[in-house]
XYZ file of C-alpha atoms in Angstrom:
671
model
C 19.023 -19.487 -6.486
C 15.364 -19.329 -7.483
C 14.101 -16.745 -10.005
C 12.746 -14.694 -7.128
C 16.154 -14.768 -5.437
C 17.724 -13.522 -8.675
C 15.606 -10.394 -8.577
C 18.044 -8.556 -6.378
C 20.876 -9.462 -8.725
C 19.139 -8.126 -11.812
C 18.974 -4.381 -11.275
C 19.477 -1.901 -14.129
C 23.242 -1.835 -13.712
C 23.383 -5.634 -13.718
C 21.275 -5.853 -16.857
C 23.551 -3.344 -18.598
C 26.641 -5.231 -17.455
C 25.134 -8.490 -18.682
C 24.393 -6.940 -22.051
C 27.963 -5.653 -22.307
C 29.335 -9.034 -21.329
C 27.183 -10.777 -23.930
C 28.232 -8.260 -26.586
C 31.888 -8.746 -25.681
C 31.493 -12.519 -25.765
C 29.710 -12.207 -29.108
C 32.545 -10.143 -30.596
C 35.043 -12.713 -29.367
C 32.993 -15.547 -30.845
C 32.786 -13.677 -34.135
C 36.566 -13.298 -34.445
C 37.175 -16.907 -33.544
C 34.353 -18.441 -35.483
C 34.793 -16.391 -38.606
C 31.878 -13.926 -38.761
C 29.307 -15.738 -36.680
C 27.682 -12.395 -35.780
C 27.970 -12.953 -32.044
C 25.283 -15.593 -32.140
C 26.864 -18.280 -30.002
C 25.646 -17.190 -26.595
C 22.260 -16.006 -27.863
C 21.811 -19.330 -29.653
C 22.348 -21.016 -26.276
C 19.388 -19.010 -24.981
C 16.951 -19.487 -27.832
C 18.278 -22.085 -30.214
C 20.518 -22.116 -33.280
C 20.357 -18.985 -35.392
C 18.045 -17.124 -33.038
C 20.367 -14.160 -32.489
C 20.746 -13.532 -36.223
C 16.998 -13.782 -36.688
C 16.337 -11.338 -33.862
C 18.749 -8.770 -35.245
C 17.020 -8.993 -38.618
C 13.498 -8.827 -37.167
C 14.140 -5.904 -34.818
C 15.884 -3.172 -36.823
C 14.655 -0.480 -34.397
C 16.292 -2.089 -31.334
C 19.971 -2.686 -30.822
C 21.324 -6.172 -30.360
C 22.497 -5.251 -26.858
C 18.972 -4.142 -25.919
C 17.494 -7.358 -27.300
C 19.991 -9.480 -25.414
C 19.577 -7.546 -22.172
C 15.801 -7.974 -22.340
C 16.097 -11.661 -23.163
C 18.530 -12.231 -20.299
C 16.192 -10.505 -17.866
C 13.144 -12.464 -19.019
C 15.115 -15.707 -18.969
C 15.642 -15.310 -15.228
C 11.835 -15.371 -14.793
C 11.100 -18.189 -17.250
C 9.780 -20.389 -14.431
C 6.914 -17.937 -13.961
C 5.947 -17.731 -17.631
C 2.381 -18.745 -18.558
C 0.918 -18.766 -22.018
C -2.835 -18.533 -21.398
C -3.422 -16.061 -18.550
C -5.464 -13.576 -20.575
C -6.796 -11.116 -18.025
C -9.521 -9.215 -19.809
C -12.042 -11.363 -21.648
C -15.730 -10.795 -22.252
C -16.552 -13.978 -20.354
C -14.416 -13.229 -17.274
C -17.429 -13.800 -15.016
C -17.692 -17.371 -16.282
C -14.042 -18.262 -15.736
C -13.167 -20.782 -13.028
C -12.639 -19.113 -9.673
C -9.090 -20.415 -9.425
C -8.089 -19.028 -12.798
C -6.959 -15.737 -11.340
C -5.720 -17.139 -8.064
C -2.357 -18.528 -9.128
C -3.727 -22.050 -9.404
C -0.606 -24.225 -9.763
C -2.484 -26.634 -12.065
C -2.394 -23.959 -14.770
C 1.353 -24.145 -15.148
C 2.567 -27.333 -13.517
C 1.647 -29.539 -16.449
C -0.120 -32.866 -16.068
C -1.944 -33.835 -12.903
C 0.221 -35.817 -10.469
C -0.187 -39.568 -10.318
C -1.633 -41.317 -7.270
C 1.846 -42.430 -6.222
C 3.135 -38.858 -6.457
C 0.226 -37.581 -4.403
C 0.876 -40.234 -1.735
C 4.569 -39.348 -1.625
C 3.777 -35.638 -1.283
C 1.239 -36.327 1.468
C 3.746 -38.453 3.387
C 6.341 -35.716 3.086
C 3.893 -33.145 4.439
C 2.901 -35.440 7.322
C 6.536 -35.976 8.259
C 7.198 -32.249 8.199
C 4.083 -31.588 10.270
C 5.197 -34.160 12.833
C 8.615 -32.517 13.113
C 6.929 -29.160 13.543
C 4.642 -30.480 16.265
C 7.661 -31.758 18.167
C 8.989 -28.207 18.280
C 11.891 -28.440 15.818
C 13.222 -24.973 15.114
C 11.579 -23.327 18.138
C 13.673 -24.735 20.940
C 15.670 -21.725 22.059
C 18.508 -22.331 19.586
C 17.041 -20.265 16.767
C 19.660 -18.478 14.643
C 17.374 -15.441 14.750
C 17.679 -14.964 18.518
C 20.841 -13.982 20.321
C 20.045 -12.473 23.746
C 23.146 -10.274 23.532
C 22.303 -8.864 20.087
C 18.504 -8.919 19.909
C 17.030 -5.399 19.732
C 13.324 -5.840 19.075
C 10.496 -3.829 20.712
C 9.773 -6.675 23.117
C 13.409 -6.625 24.296
C 12.976 -3.039 25.463
C 9.428 -3.386 26.771
C 9.146 -2.958 30.541
C 12.800 -1.988 31.109
C 11.763 1.096 33.032
C 9.650 -0.973 35.399
C 11.089 -2.328 38.639
C 12.051 -5.968 38.336
C 10.158 -8.338 40.573
C 13.101 -10.461 41.640
C 10.947 -13.440 42.545
C 11.388 -15.162 39.181
C 8.747 -16.648 36.948
C 6.603 -19.505 37.954
C 7.986 -22.755 36.691
C 11.666 -21.757 36.723
C 12.382 -24.384 39.346
C 11.806 -27.236 36.890
C 13.723 -25.506 34.093
C 10.631 -24.552 32.115
C 9.379 -20.956 32.133
C 5.756 -19.991 31.954
C 6.472 -18.507 28.538
C 7.782 -21.769 27.101
C 4.866 -23.722 28.539
C 2.468 -21.276 26.951
C 4.378 -21.385 23.657
C 4.249 -25.175 23.602
C 0.514 -25.059 24.200
C 0.026 -22.581 21.358
C 2.143 -24.583 18.945
C -0.130 -27.569 19.455
C -3.030 -25.467 18.273
C -1.834 -25.827 14.688
C -3.038 -29.437 14.698
C -6.374 -28.534 16.177
C -9.133 -27.732 13.790
C -10.383 -24.163 13.702
C -14.111 -23.767 13.743
C -15.232 -23.045 10.221
C -17.106 -19.780 9.747
C -20.038 -21.015 7.725
C -23.789 -21.012 7.959
C -24.567 -23.969 5.688
C -24.261 -26.848 8.154
C -26.814 -29.540 7.599
C -29.576 -28.827 10.095
C -30.505 -32.497 10.292
C -26.953 -33.728 10.975
C -25.059 -30.840 12.607
C -22.518 -33.056 14.367
C -21.558 -34.844 11.157
C -21.296 -31.562 9.295
C -19.039 -30.106 11.974
C -16.888 -33.221 11.992
C -16.513 -32.957 8.223
C -15.536 -29.305 8.544
C -12.990 -30.278 11.197
C -11.466 -32.890 8.883
C -11.227 -30.369 6.072
C -9.546 -27.880 8.378
C -7.031 -30.481 9.514
C -6.196 -31.405 5.916
C -5.787 -27.726 5.090
C -3.377 -27.209 7.991
C -1.335 -30.169 6.793
C -1.164 -28.726 3.296
C 0.209 -25.469 4.697
C 2.995 -27.257 6.547
C 5.052 -27.544 3.342
C 5.346 -23.757 3.005
C 8.857 -22.613 3.827
C 8.658 -18.827 4.145
C 10.066 -17.463 7.405
C 10.138 -14.209 9.347
C 13.357 -13.652 11.311
C 11.590 -11.251 13.683
C 8.828 -13.789 14.306
C 11.428 -16.484 14.955
C 13.085 -14.128 17.409
C 9.774 -13.510 19.178
C 9.043 -17.236 19.356
C 12.075 -17.924 21.532
C 12.513 -14.565 23.266
C 11.167 -14.721 26.846
C 10.403 -10.994 26.808
C 8.127 -11.135 23.769
C 4.918 -12.357 25.387
C 4.810 -9.506 27.884
C 5.188 -7.087 24.975
C 2.453 -8.669 22.853
C 0.007 -8.845 25.749
C 0.711 -5.406 27.188
C -2.310 -3.286 28.157
C -3.947 -1.386 25.327
C -3.678 2.387 25.213
C -7.092 3.236 26.607
C -6.395 6.958 26.440
C -6.378 6.639 22.647
C -9.580 4.600 22.678
C -8.029 1.141 22.186
C -9.511 -1.869 23.953
C -8.307 -4.824 21.830
C -4.815 -5.914 20.778
C -4.097 -7.580 17.407
C -1.004 -8.275 15.308
C -0.381 -7.933 11.571
C 1.797 -9.346 8.809
C 1.419 -6.951 5.887
C 3.816 -4.803 3.872
C 5.004 -1.854 5.965
C 3.844 0.866 3.518
C 0.253 -0.372 4.001
C 0.273 -0.401 7.799
C -0.889 3.216 8.152
C -3.988 2.388 6.135
C -4.686 -0.753 8.170
C -3.997 0.827 11.561
C -5.925 4.004 10.776
C -9.082 2.201 9.670
C -9.192 -0.271 12.556
C -8.261 2.309 15.201
C -11.805 3.694 14.887
C -13.009 0.333 16.200
C -10.687 0.202 19.222
C -8.137 -2.151 17.595
C -4.476 -1.571 18.490
C -1.773 -3.532 16.667
C 1.014 -4.835 18.890
C 3.461 -5.292 16.021
C 3.745 -5.886 12.289
C 5.846 -8.726 10.841
C 6.813 -7.729 7.300
C 10.254 -9.349 6.958
C 9.207 -12.644 5.376
C 11.967 -14.458 3.506
C 10.965 -16.657 0.594
C 11.415 -20.389 1.148
C 12.039 -22.940 -1.577
C 11.079 -22.540 -5.222
C 7.742 -24.292 -4.665
C 6.564 -21.414 -2.469
C 6.708 -19.151 -5.499
C 3.891 -21.173 -7.081
C 1.575 -21.494 -4.086
C -1.714 -19.597 -4.141
C -1.770 -16.255 -2.385
C -4.545 -17.651 -0.173
C -2.212 -20.383 1.104
C 0.638 -17.963 1.732
C -1.459 -15.381 3.537
C -3.199 -18.032 5.635
C 0.160 -19.488 6.627
C 1.457 -16.057 7.674
C -1.635 -15.240 9.743
C -1.598 -18.622 11.477
C 2.117 -18.435 12.262
C 1.821 -14.980 13.778
C -1.162 -16.107 15.855
C 0.744 -19.210 16.920
C 3.647 -17.167 18.298
C 1.883 -14.060 19.609
C -1.469 -15.492 20.665
C -3.113 -12.424 19.064
C -5.622 -12.244 16.190
C -3.681 -11.477 13.036
C -4.346 -9.672 9.757
C -1.966 -10.777 6.986
C -1.702 -9.956 3.295
C -0.194 -11.109 0.010
C -0.436 -9.586 -3.467
C 0.065 -11.362 -6.777
C 1.065 -9.864 -10.128
C 0.212 -11.065 -13.619
C 1.089 -9.808 -17.078
C -1.054 -11.243 -19.838
C 0.427 -12.678 -23.042
C 0.232 -10.791 -26.309
C -3.126 -11.787 -27.763
C -3.266 -13.776 -31.010
C -5.386 -11.098 -32.677
C -2.660 -8.526 -31.880
C 0.220 -10.548 -33.265
C 0.167 -8.746 -36.649
C 0.110 -5.291 -35.058
C 3.099 -3.047 -34.525
C 3.238 -1.323 -31.116
C 2.381 2.371 -31.020
C 1.030 2.768 -34.561
C -0.194 6.353 -34.363
C 0.657 9.896 -35.284
C 4.309 9.120 -36.078
C 3.231 6.632 -38.694
C 2.953 2.831 -38.734
C 5.667 1.051 -36.845
C 7.698 4.124 -35.851
C 8.635 4.744 -32.208
C 9.444 7.967 -30.357
C 13.056 7.807 -31.579
C 11.939 7.581 -35.186
C 13.077 3.992 -35.473
C 11.081 1.216 -37.027
C 9.412 -1.050 -34.481
C 8.823 -4.754 -34.660
C 5.539 -6.548 -35.347
C 4.210 -8.648 -32.499
C 4.437 -11.909 -34.421
C 8.189 -11.386 -34.760
C 8.749 -11.032 -31.044
C 10.909 -13.124 -28.796
C 8.667 -15.878 -27.342
C 9.647 -14.673 -23.887
C 8.109 -11.305 -24.726
C 4.935 -12.818 -26.168
C 4.184 -15.078 -23.201
C 2.484 -14.001 -19.989
C 3.896 -14.026 -16.461
C 2.459 -14.742 -13.040
C 4.034 -14.107 -9.613
C 2.479 -14.690 -6.215
C 4.308 -11.807 -4.547
C 5.390 -8.222 -5.197
C 8.996 -7.082 -5.395
C 11.625 -5.698 -7.702
C 10.838 -8.438 -10.173
C 7.536 -6.711 -10.972
C 9.300 -3.535 -12.060
C 11.938 -5.541 -13.935
C 9.295 -7.435 -15.907
C 7.306 -4.286 -16.687
C 10.310 -2.278 -17.844
C 11.594 -5.174 -19.922
C 8.275 -5.887 -21.668
C 7.287 -2.270 -22.264
C 9.541 -1.507 -25.283
C 8.303 -4.647 -27.035
C 4.572 -4.515 -26.148
C 1.464 -2.474 -26.703
C 1.114 0.104 -23.881
C -2.375 -1.314 -23.241
C -1.143 -4.829 -22.517
C -3.021 -5.738 -19.324
C -1.405 -6.427 -15.972
C -3.285 -7.406 -12.819
C -2.560 -6.840 -9.136
C -4.629 -9.013 -6.812
C -4.379 -8.559 -3.042
C -5.618 -11.095 -0.518
C -6.066 -10.136 3.144
C -6.633 -12.858 5.754
C -7.878 -12.574 9.331
C -7.219 -15.452 11.745
C -7.847 -15.683 15.499
C -7.738 -19.423 16.138
C -11.456 -19.902 15.497
C -12.384 -17.659 12.605
C -10.567 -17.329 9.276
C -11.734 -14.799 6.698
C -10.384 -13.842 3.277
C -11.078 -10.631 1.376
C -9.718 -9.395 -1.939
C -8.838 -6.265 -3.844
C -8.039 -6.250 -7.541
C -6.574 -3.769 -10.035
C -6.236 -4.207 -13.789
C -3.646 -1.772 -15.106
C -2.178 -1.075 -18.548
C 1.458 -2.084 -18.847
C 2.402 1.540 -19.547
C 1.221 2.588 -16.053
C 2.103 -0.612 -14.238
C 4.618 -0.953 -11.411
C 4.989 -2.293 -7.884
C 3.654 0.959 -6.386
C 0.209 0.116 -7.800
C -0.086 -2.482 -5.028
C -1.486 0.189 -2.702
C -4.749 0.330 -4.660
C -5.898 -3.320 -4.359
C -4.502 -3.490 -0.815
C -6.638 -0.531 0.243
C -9.703 -2.153 -1.304
C -8.995 -5.490 0.387
C -8.466 -3.872 3.806
C -11.750 -1.977 3.540
C -13.576 -5.164 2.514
C -12.044 -7.008 5.466
C -13.229 -4.294 7.837
C -16.807 -4.619 6.582
C -16.730 -8.400 6.994
C -15.290 -8.214 10.496
C -17.889 -5.628 11.504
C -20.494 -8.328 10.917
C -18.502 -11.332 12.126
C -17.110 -9.791 15.330
C -19.740 -7.113 15.939
C -17.150 -4.335 15.824
C -18.537 -0.966 16.881
C -17.428 2.353 15.446
C -15.822 4.607 18.077
C -17.133 2.483 20.927
C -14.548 4.160 23.128
C -16.288 7.517 22.751
C -19.436 6.244 24.420
C -17.359 4.910 27.319
C -15.482 8.178 27.699
C -18.667 10.219 27.837
C -20.370 7.842 30.260
C -17.286 7.729 32.461
C -17.029 11.498 32.465
C -20.659 11.820 33.491
C -20.152 9.405 36.366
C -17.063 11.316 37.511
C -18.918 14.617 37.318
C -21.227 13.671 40.152
C -23.016 10.457 39.361
C -26.278 12.182 38.562
C -26.477 10.912 34.980
C -27.218 12.829 31.836
C -29.128 15.702 33.499
C -26.229 17.078 35.518
C -25.314 19.776 32.986
C -28.965 20.545 32.225
C -29.722 21.138 35.915
C -26.807 23.516 36.330
C -27.572 25.450 33.150
C -31.270 25.724 34.048
C -30.298 27.082 37.437
C -28.007 29.734 35.945
C -30.608 30.780 33.354
C -33.341 31.206 35.961
C -31.077 33.088 38.386
C -28.874 35.248 36.140
C -30.407 35.575 32.652
C -32.275 38.763 31.746
C -34.991 39.510 29.208
C -34.227 42.482 26.938
C -36.491 44.248 24.429
C -37.475 42.253 21.367
C -37.530 39.104 23.570
C -33.735 38.843 23.566
C -32.296 36.765 26.434
C -29.122 38.180 27.956
C -26.817 35.417 29.260
C -23.597 37.439 29.118
C -22.858 36.753 32.799
C -21.988 33.082 32.242
C -21.833 32.168 28.499
C -21.085 35.282 26.464
C -18.914 38.179 27.637
C -18.133 36.230 30.816
C -17.842 32.443 30.365
C -18.199 29.758 33.020
C -15.816 27.274 31.433
C -16.676 24.440 33.824
C -20.360 24.763 33.013
C -19.658 24.907 29.261
C -17.444 21.843 29.569
C -20.224 19.864 31.258
C -22.787 20.997 28.693
C -20.395 20.086 25.881
C -19.944 16.640 27.387
C -23.700 16.074 27.564
C -24.346 17.202 23.976
C -21.387 15.116 22.767
C -22.999 11.983 24.139
C -26.252 12.765 22.353
C -24.503 13.135 18.994
C -21.881 10.376 19.307
C -24.054 7.934 17.346
C -24.213 10.160 14.232
C -20.410 9.905 13.853
C -19.537 13.506 12.940
C -16.159 14.201 11.375
C -16.242 17.989 11.951
C -18.104 20.577 14.015
C -19.271 23.811 12.383
C -20.247 26.844 14.487
C -20.468 30.640 14.301
C -17.867 32.967 15.769
C -17.739 33.956 18.465
C -20.623 32.994 20.742
C -20.923 29.485 19.300
C -17.339 28.708 20.264
C -18.114 28.517 23.995
C -19.964 25.209 23.475
C -18.334 24.021 20.225
C -14.801 23.875 21.645
C -15.553 21.455 24.530
C -17.697 19.352 22.201
C -14.854 19.074 19.689
C -12.654 17.898 22.552
C -15.042 15.159 23.645
C -15.939 14.030 20.129
C -12.281 14.249 19.053
C -13.068 16.010 15.765
C -11.817 19.276 14.210
C -13.738 22.513 14.796
C -14.558 24.927 11.953
C -16.192 28.281 12.626
C -17.922 30.658 10.246
C -16.843 34.292 10.285
C -19.208 37.215 9.923
C -16.612 39.328 8.105
C -14.039 38.368 5.498
C -10.490 37.961 6.757
C -7.344 38.651 4.731
C -6.488 34.944 4.917
C -9.810 33.852 3.389
C -9.203 33.757 -0.350
C -11.913 31.349 -1.484
C -15.024 30.867 0.655
C -18.512 29.470 0.921
C -20.979 32.150 1.981
C -24.639 32.386 3.009
C -26.867 35.189 4.259
C -29.133 35.267 7.314
C -31.071 37.636 9.609
C -30.485 38.152 13.327
C -32.409 39.975 16.047
C -29.266 40.764 17.986
C -26.948 42.057 15.238
C -29.367 43.024 12.446
C -30.667 42.057 9.030
C -28.790 40.897 5.909
C -25.854 39.355 7.736
C -23.359 37.014 6.050
C -21.467 33.918 7.139
C -18.169 32.942 5.482
C -16.312 29.593 5.646
C -13.053 28.845 3.832
C -13.431 26.170 1.145
C -10.285 24.492 2.450
C -12.012 23.592 5.719
C -14.966 21.459 4.546
C -14.703 18.514 2.124
C -17.255 16.339 0.358
C -16.444 13.399 2.640
C -17.175 15.334 5.853
C -20.061 14.614 8.222
C -20.709 17.998 9.781
C -22.423 18.695 13.118
C -23.758 22.251 13.574
C -23.349 23.668 17.091
C -24.498 27.099 18.357
C -25.414 28.893 21.560
C -29.064 29.738 20.700
C -31.792 28.348 18.444
C -34.308 31.132 17.813
C -35.709 31.607 14.314
C -33.286 29.049 12.856
C -31.984 31.547 10.293
C -28.296 31.227 11.220
C -28.491 27.421 11.391
C -30.107 27.328 7.939
C -27.290 29.503 6.601
C -24.761 26.959 7.897
C -26.776 24.134 6.320
C -26.604 25.911 2.956
C -22.838 26.205 3.293
C -22.579 22.471 4.054
C -24.744 21.680 1.032
C -22.641 23.907 -1.228
C -19.506 22.102 -0.054
C -21.077 18.743 -0.912
C -20.680 17.534 2.679
C -23.316 15.829 4.834
C -25.046 17.522 7.775
C -25.697 15.112 10.656
C -27.402 17.251 13.313
C -27.908 20.578 15.082
C -27.089 21.104 18.759
C -27.577 24.237 20.896
C -27.321 25.307 24.503
C -30.584 27.243 24.704
C -33.635 26.790 22.493
C -36.390 29.401 22.349
C -39.339 27.079 21.962
C -41.721 30.000 21.523
C -40.040 30.841 18.188
C -40.091 28.841 14.973
C -36.482 27.619 14.899
C -37.175 23.910 15.343
C -40.044 24.050 12.849
C -37.874 25.754 10.223
C -35.242 23.016 10.558
C -37.725 20.136 10.520
C -37.625 19.870 6.740
C -33.963 18.852 6.781
C -34.675 15.605 8.645
C -31.839 16.180 11.137
C -31.759 15.514 14.898
C -32.009 18.789 16.854
C -30.826 18.724 20.482
C -30.811 21.450 23.141
C -29.602 21.428 26.736
C -32.290 23.800 28.012
C -35.550 24.860 26.352
C -37.156 28.211 27.112
C -40.972 28.052 27.047
C -41.615 31.836 27.136
C -40.327 35.225 28.278
C -43.744 36.814 28.759
C -43.732 39.922 30.970
C -39.943 39.667 31.298
C -40.139 36.360 33.205
C -38.188 33.400 31.863
C -40.130 30.153 31.950
C -38.427 26.889 31.057
C -39.876 23.715 29.618
C -40.229 21.055 32.306
C -38.184 18.119 31.005
C -39.088 14.510 31.717
C -37.875 13.471 35.145
C -37.645 16.882 36.765
C -40.903 16.361 38.620
C -39.254 13.504 40.532
C -36.273 15.546 41.709
């Protein structure tokens, strides 16, 4: 088995057992050989006399610990590199491939011309076999119709079967297999290169050159041997295509179906980010089995491109795939005379009070660096084995590559984390993966013109059409009518609307007004709505429903459940001077984009109080929306300094002599 295959065999119990076995063998050798010190087996590892030298050089570590560490590192000797220093002052000037698992860094001398020709012929032969359909002919070991239990096997079982059969069954070839054969041929077709540097004077020649490069690249990928049993199942399962091309869940705002091939723990991050852009993922293929030993030395770009292309080939869906590499740098020459953890306990003394070993006395397998093009148990094995013999600050690097491929466009984005050996481990992969996924989203926003929450605009427009087909003024017309017919003017120019939006609420009218205001504020992308209890809730609740964001309301009195709050004072004509608004600190975060919603805009005092609370929380205010605006008061003017959009459904021009006069909006004169 390859070193990667041996990872599963080398858990902690195995390492301990190996150490015990070596110690037992050493004792046996000592009794037979007359006091050899158990060096026979260790000498096989490192050369004559090495075990005796190690025991003399490492008085703070037992022989069993030394041998266990050496046995573990020996299983990864194929991935050892001596010059992969990860943190130099001139990192920016290093060759781009230096940190990308470039095989030339560890494969020795460049291949001869004859070797290159032989390798090319081998790849061409393998590509030809692949193009003829070998391995995807219905006899895959990964597909047994009686045992297969994948999502596509269960998809559509509740639907009534047609009974007419698929087109093409008469000649023994199903529509699915014809489509699969067509898609498999796409691997030999050149994908259009996403580049803007074509020669303007010779565009056809430049495109032809790009096509040749793409074809050569596809041929180079054909030698990769990694496989996904689930993908192999899908390739020959006649039910799979219906599952992959099922309708998107429009109720959740999805309008596009993709597939993915990333590690399962990272799918929530990927799915959550892209769901805001209407992308639904049909399935994730994360069960990739390593191929031959050569695959362990391919670049992560090659591996991730191969995965994305294979998933696209089988599913016909755009694919996002990932691969993460791990590197541990060698002990630096300038650190060779140091003893790990020289500090408060004194030079060369570890936590157990034992003397530790200088770096220049270390096992060469400890001193060297390591590079892997995937993440697994071997990462934790290497880290735990090197840690007792290394400085805690020895640098390790996690580098994630995410690839998008849709048959025409191929994009790569990266995330990188440099981590001290003391804190290193396979779980650190989440950090560079998150960075790479976010970078990919930004690139695809430009390349594919992805729109944030595009579904929301469609929902609002569709709701308006269903409401009566009168466009955006439907709610405004109804609210204007109710204000003119039922509202009353009280002393101090207070407008009484308690018959339809206060003590007695017309929920249908509030729902329509909430829908209209939601459309106006959809472009500012709020993450929360903030209002004042209780009158502001009549419009804030339907808006929160249409914008699909949480609703937070400010209380006017402290509740027993409000331990820590933001607070701000304001004045009100209806309830009096020196009032206070309180919002729990748990409800607004620094990352929030907050939309303020209320029933009235009069002096603007209450809205300013909410803006102060948002500012104190460190969040961002994105707008102010109200049902009724008293244009004859200074509310809009007082809010103008904040630079926020202010929207109202109906504007009141005056209440002179107890008569309510409304502002004539554009378009009403034509009705």
